[in-house]
């Protein structure tokens, strides 16, 4: 049982390059989330999805896009990477938000130079 | 959004000591979790505890939802308890479908 899997685990980008982070969950969860973690700031929500084909903005959505074409996958895209997007990115999923635990992937460390 | 405050921000303990970590939140929520982020960066679920008290080995947690706070107790601390402890809250009138994290308590347990 893999749980929540993020790909890749590490990546270095040049300013202006684009990339996509993949999150896959095998728990049949409806809700999926993308967070970024910066030193001293805890985790902040970028975008989330409450079901296949739906997405919504979180606290810090600027510079990111997402898609949820399949229930088990949630993609986070950076169209034109900036040094301010250097961070650790976490994906999470839960059966619901009201009455269920959220489970996190192992994180992706992204550096934009 | 919801404000989530954790205290203390930093804590250094001698192995074997006990500690209490606190999480205050600014509005009514229906979901509260405690996580441990180990030194390798992995987020580990400790408790799902929107209300009441739970225990798991040396760790226990209590949430008083009506007073908007939660406590995490660590007894007989071990070096493997080191890391950052996060409280996260979600689902409520002001939270909506979002899950808000505090800035964490950084715990160092020394042998």
PDB file of C-alpha atoms in Angstrom:
ATOM      1  CA  UNK A   1       0.000   0.000   0.000  1.00  0.00           C
ATOM      2  CA  UNK A   2       1.910   3.028  -1.293  1.00  0.00           C
ATOM      3  CA  UNK A   3      -0.339   5.777   0.166  1.00  0.00           C
ATOM      4  CA  UNK A   4       0.605   9.160  -1.323  1.00  0.00           C
ATOM      5  CA  UNK A   5       3.525   9.202  -3.758  1.00  0.00           C
ATOM      6  CA  UNK A   6       5.189  12.322  -5.145  1.00  0.00           C
ATOM      7  CA  UNK A   7       7.367  12.500  -8.239  1.00  0.00           C
ATOM      8  CA  UNK A   8      10.117  13.711  -8.446  1.00  0.00           C
ATOM      9  CA  UNK A   9      11.756  13.894  -4.997  1.00  0.00           C
ATOM     10  CA  UNK A  10      14.318  16.528  -6.002  1.00  0.00           C
ATOM     11  CA  UNK A  11      14.593  18.967  -8.884  1.00  0.00           C
ATOM     12  CA  UNK A  12      16.701  21.955  -9.863  1.00  0.00           C
ATOM     13  CA  UNK A  13      15.225  24.379 -12.397  1.00  0.00           C
ATOM     14  CA  UNK A  14      16.542  27.460 -14.098  1.00  0.00           C
ATOM     15  CA  UNK A  15      14.483  30.646 -13.863  1.00  0.00           C
ATOM     16  CA  UNK A  16      11.819  30.626 -16.561  1.00  0.00           C
ATOM     17  CA  UNK A  17      11.710  26.858 -17.036  1.00  0.00           C
ATOM     18  CA  UNK A  18       8.506  24.912 -16.550  1.00  0.00           C
ATOM     19  CA  UNK A  19       7.826  21.646 -14.779  1.00  0.00           C
ATOM     20  CA  UNK A  20       5.052  19.449 -13.437  1.00  0.00           C
ATOM     21  CA  UNK A  21       4.964  17.716 -10.076  1.00  0.00           C
ATOM     22  CA  UNK A  22       2.909  14.549  -9.895  1.00  0.00           C
ATOM     23  CA  UNK A  23       0.983  13.324  -6.867  1.00  0.00           C
ATOM     24  CA  UNK A  24      -0.626   9.889  -6.888  1.00  0.00           C
ATOM     25  CA  UNK A  25      -2.732   8.285  -4.163  1.00  0.00           C
ATOM     26  CA  UNK A  26      -4.069   4.764  -3.995  1.00  0.00           C
ATOM     27  CA  UNK A  27      -6.563   5.228  -1.156  1.00  0.00           C
ATOM     28  CA  UNK A  28      -9.538   6.278  -3.288  1.00  0.00           C
ATOM     29  CA  UNK A  29      -9.560   9.680  -1.557  1.00  0.00           C
ATOM     30  CA  UNK A  30     -11.764  12.472  -2.847  1.00  0.00           C
ATOM     31  CA  UNK A  31      -9.741  15.402  -1.520  1.00  0.00           C
ATOM     32  CA  UNK A  32      -6.206  16.229  -2.637  1.00  0.00           C
ATOM     33  CA  UNK A  33      -3.983  19.186  -1.748  1.00  0.00           C
ATOM     34  CA  UNK A  34      -0.715  20.824  -2.700  1.00  0.00           C
ATOM     35  CA  UNK A  35       1.271  22.678  -0.022  1.00  0.00           C
ATOM     36  CA  UNK A  36       4.588  24.448   0.044  1.00  0.00           C
ATOM     37  CA  UNK A  37       6.822  24.588   3.086  1.00  0.00           C
ATOM     38  CA  UNK A  38       9.263  27.433   3.604  1.00  0.00           C
ATOM     39  CA  UNK A  39      11.577  27.887   6.612  1.00  0.00           C
ATOM     40  CA  UNK A  40       9.780  29.269   9.639  1.00  0.00           C
ATOM     41  CA  UNK A  41       6.416  29.498   7.867  1.00  0.00           C
ATOM     42  CA  UNK A  42       4.838  26.092   8.301  1.00  0.00           C
ATOM     43  CA  UNK A  43       2.890  24.680   5.371  1.00  0.00           C
ATOM     44  CA  UNK A  44       0.766  26.878   3.149  1.00  0.00           C
ATOM     45  CA  UNK A  45      -1.941  25.631   0.817  1.00  0.00           C
ATOM     46  CA  UNK A  46      -1.407  26.305  -2.889  1.00  0.00           C
ATOM     47  CA  UNK A  47      -4.369  24.588  -4.544  1.00  0.00           C
ATOM     48  CA  UNK A  48      -6.723  21.797  -3.660  1.00  0.00           C
ATOM     49  CA  UNK A  49      -9.326  19.549  -5.229  1.00  0.00           C
ATOM     50  CA  UNK A  50     -12.517  18.134  -3.768  1.00  0.00           C
ATOM     51  CA  UNK A  51     -13.008  15.593  -6.538  1.00  0.00           C
ATOM     52  CA  UNK A  52     -12.090  14.516 -10.039  1.00  0.00           C
ATOM     53  CA  UNK A  53     -12.295  17.425 -12.478  1.00  0.00           C
ATOM     54  CA  UNK A  54     -12.474  20.115  -9.765  1.00  0.00           C
ATOM     55  CA  UNK A  55      -9.791  22.431  -8.426  1.00  0.00           C
ATOM     56  CA  UNK A  56      -9.741  25.494  -6.186  1.00  0.00           C
ATOM     57  CA  UNK A  57      -7.238  28.093  -5.018  1.00  0.00           C
ATOM     58  CA  UNK A  58      -5.654  28.029  -1.615  1.00  0.00           C
ATOM     59  CA  UNK A  59      -3.643  30.654   0.259  1.00  0.00           C
ATOM     60  CA  UNK A  60      -0.764  31.065  -2.202  1.00  0.00           C
ATOM     61  CA  UNK A  61      -1.905  30.067  -5.717  1.00  0.00           C
ATOM     62  CA  UNK A  62      -0.045  32.640  -7.832  1.00  0.00           C
ATOM     63  CA  UNK A  63       2.453  31.164 -10.289  1.00  0.00           C
ATOM     64  CA  UNK A  64       0.983  27.650 -10.070  1.00  0.00           C
ATOM     65  CA  UNK A  65      -1.650  25.688 -11.955  1.00  0.00           C
ATOM     66  CA  UNK A  66      -3.204  22.327 -11.136  1.00  0.00           C
ATOM     67  CA  UNK A  67      -5.242  19.611 -12.777  1.00  0.00           C
ATOM     68  CA  UNK A  68      -7.200  16.625 -11.480  1.00  0.00           C
ATOM     69  CA  UNK A  69      -8.112  14.633 -14.565  1.00  0.00           C
ATOM     70  CA  UNK A  70      -8.137  11.340 -12.696  1.00  0.00           C
ATOM     71  CA  UNK A  71      -9.278  10.796  -9.130  1.00  0.00           C
ATOM     72  CA  UNK A  72      -5.975   9.280  -8.064  1.00  0.00           C
ATOM     73  CA  UNK A  73      -3.704  11.975  -9.547  1.00  0.00           C
ATOM     74  CA  UNK A  74      -3.210  15.648  -8.775  1.00  0.00           C
ATOM     75  CA  UNK A  75      -0.693  17.586 -10.860  1.00  0.00           C
ATOM     76  CA  UNK A  76       0.998  20.847  -9.880  1.00  0.00           C
ATOM     77  CA  UNK A  77       2.472  22.923 -12.695  1.00  0.00           C
ATOM     78  CA  UNK A  78       4.943  25.780 -12.691  1.00  0.00           C
ATOM     79  CA  UNK A  79       4.728  27.542 -16.059  1.00  0.00           C
ATOM     80  CA  UNK A  80       7.681  29.899 -15.593  1.00  0.00           C
ATOM     81  CA  UNK A  81       9.694  29.085 -12.480  1.00  0.00           C
ATOM     82  CA  UNK A  82      11.000  31.901 -10.273  1.00  0.00           C
ATOM     83  CA  UNK A  83      13.554  31.791  -7.427  1.00  0.00           C
ATOM     84  CA  UNK A  84      10.695  32.611  -4.999  1.00  0.00           C
ATOM     85  CA  UNK A  85       9.256  29.190  -5.807  1.00  0.00           C
ATOM     86  CA  UNK A  86      12.238  27.454  -4.267  1.00  0.00           C
ATOM     87  CA  UNK A  87      10.585  25.383  -1.565  1.00  0.00           C
ATOM     88  CA  UNK A  88       9.609  21.922  -0.416  1.00  0.00           C
ATOM     89  CA  UNK A  89       6.292  20.852  -1.921  1.00  0.00           C
ATOM     90  CA  UNK A  90       3.973  18.407  -0.224  1.00  0.00           C
ATOM     91  CA  UNK A  91       0.938  16.669  -1.596  1.00  0.00           C
ATOM     92  CA  UNK A  92      -1.788  15.312   0.677  1.00  0.00           C
ATOM     93  CA  UNK A  93      -5.038  13.445   0.335  1.00  0.00           C
ATOM     94  CA  UNK A  94      -8.015  12.654   2.523  1.00  0.00           C
ATOM     95  CA  UNK A  95     -11.337  10.854   2.206  1.00  0.00           C
ATOM     96  CA  UNK A  96     -13.078  14.022   3.258  1.00  0.00           C
ATOM     97  CA  UNK A  97     -11.974  17.122   5.102  1.00  0.00           C
ATOM     98  CA  UNK A  98     -14.719  17.212   7.674  1.00  0.00           C
ATOM     99  CA  UNK A  99     -14.156  13.914   9.407  1.00  0.00           C
ATOM    100  CA  UNK A 100     -11.038  12.181   8.155  1.00  0.00           C
ATOM    101  CA  UNK A 101      -7.286  12.265   8.409  1.00  0.00           C
ATOM    102  CA  UNK A 102      -5.096  13.795   5.741  1.00  0.00           C
ATOM    103  CA  UNK A 103      -2.055  11.792   4.629  1.00  0.00           C
ATOM    104  CA  UNK A 104       1.062  13.374   3.155  1.00  0.00           C
ATOM    105  CA  UNK A 105       3.566  12.389   0.529  1.00  0.00           C
ATOM    106  CA  UNK A 106       7.292  12.446   1.183  1.00  0.00           C
ATOM    107  CA  UNK A 107       7.798  15.886  -0.357  1.00  0.00           C
ATOM    108  CA  UNK A 108       9.578  17.327  -3.387  1.00  0.00           C
ATOM    109  CA  UNK A 109      12.518  19.645  -2.865  1.00  0.00           C
ATOM    110  CA  UNK A 110      12.590  22.191  -5.673  1.00  0.00           C
ATOM    111  CA  UNK A 111      15.369  24.705  -6.215  1.00  0.00           C
ATOM    112  CA  UNK A 112      15.036  27.462  -8.817  1.00  0.00           C
ATOM    113  CA  UNK A 113      18.323  29.116  -9.751  1.00  0.00           C
TER     114      UNK A 113
ATOM    115  CA  UNK B   1      -8.606  32.358   6.946  1.00  0.00           C
ATOM    116  CA  UNK B   2      -7.948  30.815  10.312  1.00  0.00           C
ATOM    117  CA  UNK B   3      -5.008  31.708  12.535  1.00  0.00           C
ATOM    118  CA  UNK B   4      -3.201  28.773  14.115  1.00  0.00           C
ATOM    119  CA  UNK B   5      -0.667  29.536  16.822  1.00  0.00           C
ATOM    120  CA  UNK B   6       1.645  26.985  18.356  1.00  0.00           C
ATOM    121  CA  UNK B   7       3.736  27.314  21.476  1.00  0.00           C
ATOM    122  CA  UNK B   8       6.474  27.153  22.382  1.00  0.00           C
ATOM    123  CA  UNK B   9       8.251  27.715  19.062  1.00  0.00           C
ATOM    124  CA  UNK B  10      11.348  25.882  20.279  1.00  0.00           C
ATOM    125  CA  UNK B  11      11.899  23.336  23.018  1.00  0.00           C
ATOM    126  CA  UNK B  12      14.999  21.527  24.223  1.00  0.00           C
ATOM    127  CA  UNK B  13      14.526  18.557  26.529  1.00  0.00           C
ATOM    128  CA  UNK B  14      16.732  16.106  28.330  1.00  0.00           C
ATOM    129  CA  UNK B  15      15.924  12.533  27.398  1.00  0.00           C
ATOM    130  CA  UNK B  16      13.268  11.185  29.746  1.00  0.00           C
ATOM    131  CA  UNK B  17      11.584  14.534  30.395  1.00  0.00           C
ATOM    132  CA  UNK B  18       7.933  15.301  29.735  1.00  0.00           C
ATOM    133  CA  UNK B  19       6.534  18.170  27.666  1.00  0.00           C
ATOM    134  CA  UNK B  20       3.296  19.828  26.602  1.00  0.00           C
ATOM    135  CA  UNK B  21       2.841  21.516  23.239  1.00  0.00           C
ATOM    136  CA  UNK B  22      -0.078  23.848  22.657  1.00  0.00           C
ATOM    137  CA  UNK B  23      -2.110  24.779  19.591  1.00  0.00           C
ATOM    138  CA  UNK B  24      -4.586  27.683  19.625  1.00  0.00           C
ATOM    139  CA  UNK B  25      -6.878  28.391  16.705  1.00  0.00           C
ATOM    140  CA  UNK B  26      -8.996  31.403  15.952  1.00  0.00           C
ATOM    141  CA  UNK B  27     -12.306  29.930  14.805  1.00  0.00           C
ATOM    142  CA  UNK B  28     -14.512  26.861  15.010  1.00  0.00           C
ATOM    143  CA  UNK B  29     -13.223  23.873  13.071  1.00  0.00           C
ATOM    144  CA  UNK B  30     -14.295  20.285  12.579  1.00  0.00           C
ATOM    145  CA  UNK B  31     -10.913  18.750  11.872  1.00  0.00           C
ATOM    146  CA  UNK B  32      -7.692  18.929  13.836  1.00  0.00           C
ATOM    147  CA  UNK B  33      -4.575  16.865  13.368  1.00  0.00           C
ATOM    148  CA  UNK B  34      -1.127  16.684  14.934  1.00  0.00           C
ATOM    149  CA  UNK B  35       1.882  15.797  12.772  1.00  0.00           C
ATOM    150  CA  UNK B  36       5.516  15.081  13.474  1.00  0.00           C
ATOM    151  CA  UNK B  37       8.019  16.153  10.834  1.00  0.00           C
ATOM    152  CA  UNK B  38      11.124  14.069  11.370  1.00  0.00           C
ATOM    153  CA  UNK B  39      14.658  15.292  10.572  1.00  0.00           C
ATOM    154  CA  UNK B  40      14.350  13.778   7.075  1.00  0.00           C
ATOM    155  CA  UNK B  41      11.355  16.000   6.335  1.00  0.00           C
ATOM    156  CA  UNK B  42       8.689  13.321   6.391  1.00  0.00           C
ATOM    157  CA  UNK B  43       5.298  14.286   7.844  1.00  0.00           C
ATOM    158  CA  UNK B  44       3.938  11.594  10.114  1.00  0.00           C
ATOM    159  CA  UNK B  45       0.346  11.523  11.353  1.00  0.00           C
ATOM    160  CA  UNK B  46       0.178  11.475  15.127  1.00  0.00           C
ATOM    161  CA  UNK B  47      -3.451  12.162  15.966  1.00  0.00           C
ATOM    162  CA  UNK B  48      -6.697  13.000  14.272  1.00  0.00           C
ATOM    163  CA  UNK B  49      -8.443  14.725  17.173  1.00  0.00           C
ATOM    164  CA  UNK B  50     -11.189  17.275  16.476  1.00  0.00           C
ATOM    165  CA  UNK B  51     -12.334  16.884  20.097  1.00  0.00           C
ATOM    166  CA  UNK B  52     -11.687  14.783  23.178  1.00  0.00           C
ATOM    167  CA  UNK B  53      -8.598  12.900  24.267  1.00  0.00           C
ATOM    168  CA  UNK B  54      -6.543  10.186  22.609  1.00  0.00           C
ATOM    169  CA  UNK B  55      -3.441   8.296  23.626  1.00  0.00           C
ATOM    170  CA  UNK B  56      -0.877   6.406  21.628  1.00  0.00           C
ATOM    171  CA  UNK B  57       1.984   5.039  23.666  1.00  0.00           C
ATOM    172  CA  UNK B  58       3.987   7.884  25.188  1.00  0.00           C
ATOM    173  CA  UNK B  59       2.008  10.481  23.272  1.00  0.00           C
ATOM    174  CA  UNK B  60      -1.437  11.779  24.053  1.00  0.00           C
ATOM    175  CA  UNK B  61      -3.529  14.686  22.814  1.00  0.00           C
ATOM    176  CA  UNK B  62      -6.513  16.646  24.046  1.00  0.00           C
ATOM    177  CA  UNK B  63      -8.666  19.059  22.057  1.00  0.00           C
ATOM    178  CA  UNK B  64     -11.154  21.411  23.694  1.00  0.00           C
ATOM    179  CA  UNK B  65     -13.028  22.563  20.620  1.00  0.00           C
ATOM    180  CA  UNK B  66     -15.296  25.005  22.459  1.00  0.00           C
ATOM    181  CA  UNK B  67     -12.236  26.863  23.789  1.00  0.00           C
ATOM    182  CA  UNK B  68     -10.298  26.513  20.506  1.00  0.00           C
ATOM    183  CA  UNK B  69      -7.132  24.819  21.668  1.00  0.00           C
ATOM    184  CA  UNK B  70      -5.396  21.478  21.560  1.00  0.00           C
ATOM    185  CA  UNK B  71      -2.539  20.040  23.618  1.00  0.00           C
ATOM    186  CA  UNK B  72       0.005  17.393  22.708  1.00  0.00           C
ATOM    187  CA  UNK B  73       1.718  15.614  25.581  1.00  0.00           C
ATOM    188  CA  UNK B  74       5.001  13.791  25.180  1.00  0.00           C
ATOM    189  CA  UNK B  75       6.095  11.703  28.131  1.00  0.00           C
ATOM    190  CA  UNK B  76       9.484  10.115  28.777  1.00  0.00           C
ATOM    191  CA  UNK B  77      10.923  11.819  25.687  1.00  0.00           C
ATOM    192  CA  UNK B  78      13.434  10.015  23.493  1.00  0.00           C
ATOM    193  CA  UNK B  79      15.950  11.352  20.977  1.00  0.00           C
ATOM    194  CA  UNK B  80      13.790   9.948  18.196  1.00  0.00           C
ATOM    195  CA  UNK B  81      11.050  12.407  19.234  1.00  0.00           C
ATOM    196  CA  UNK B  82      13.178  15.265  17.884  1.00  0.00           C
ATOM    197  CA  UNK B  83      11.738  17.184  14.960  1.00  0.00           C
ATOM    198  CA  UNK B  84       8.986  19.683  14.345  1.00  0.00           C
ATOM    199  CA  UNK B  85       5.445  19.162  15.592  1.00  0.00           C
ATOM    200  CA  UNK B  86       2.651  20.724  13.589  1.00  0.00           C
ATOM    201  CA  UNK B  87      -0.975  21.309  14.419  1.00  0.00           C
ATOM    202  CA  UNK B  88      -3.366  21.650  11.460  1.00  0.00           C
ATOM    203  CA  UNK B  89      -7.042  22.593  11.498  1.00  0.00           C
ATOM    204  CA  UNK B  90      -9.743  22.616   8.881  1.00  0.00           C
ATOM    205  CA  UNK B  91     -13.340  22.521   7.775  1.00  0.00           C
ATOM    206  CA  UNK B  92     -15.490  25.121   9.325  1.00  0.00           C
ATOM    207  CA  UNK B  93     -17.401  28.252   8.451  1.00  0.00           C
ATOM    208  CA  UNK B  94     -14.246  30.313   8.087  1.00  0.00           C
ATOM    209  CA  UNK B  95     -11.915  27.468   7.090  1.00  0.00           C
ATOM    210  CA  UNK B  96     -14.119  26.146   4.302  1.00  0.00           C
ATOM    211  CA  UNK B  97     -12.447  23.230   2.558  1.00  0.00           C
ATOM    212  CA  UNK B  98      -8.965  24.325   3.558  1.00  0.00           C
ATOM    213  CA  UNK B  99      -6.546  22.908   6.072  1.00  0.00           C
ATOM    214  CA  UNK B 100      -4.424  25.465   7.961  1.00  0.00           C
ATOM    215  CA  UNK B 101      -1.095  24.713   9.590  1.00  0.00           C
ATOM    216  CA  UNK B 102       0.576  26.381  12.527  1.00  0.00           C
ATOM    217  CA  UNK B 103       4.265  27.304  12.292  1.00  0.00           C
ATOM    218  CA  UNK B 104       5.242  24.371  14.451  1.00  0.00           C
ATOM    219  CA  UNK B 105       7.170  23.583  17.634  1.00  0.00           C
ATOM    220  CA  UNK B 106      10.757  22.517  17.042  1.00  0.00           C
ATOM    221  CA  UNK B 107      11.706  19.875  19.610  1.00  0.00           C
ATOM    222  CA  UNK B 108      15.239  18.743  20.326  1.00  0.00           C
ATOM    223  CA  UNK B 109      15.755  15.869  22.752  1.00  0.00           C
ATOM    224  CA  UNK B 110      19.301  15.534  23.998  1.00  0.00           C
ATOM    225  CA  UNK B 111      20.707  12.310  25.488  1.00  0.00           C
TER     226      UNK B 111
END
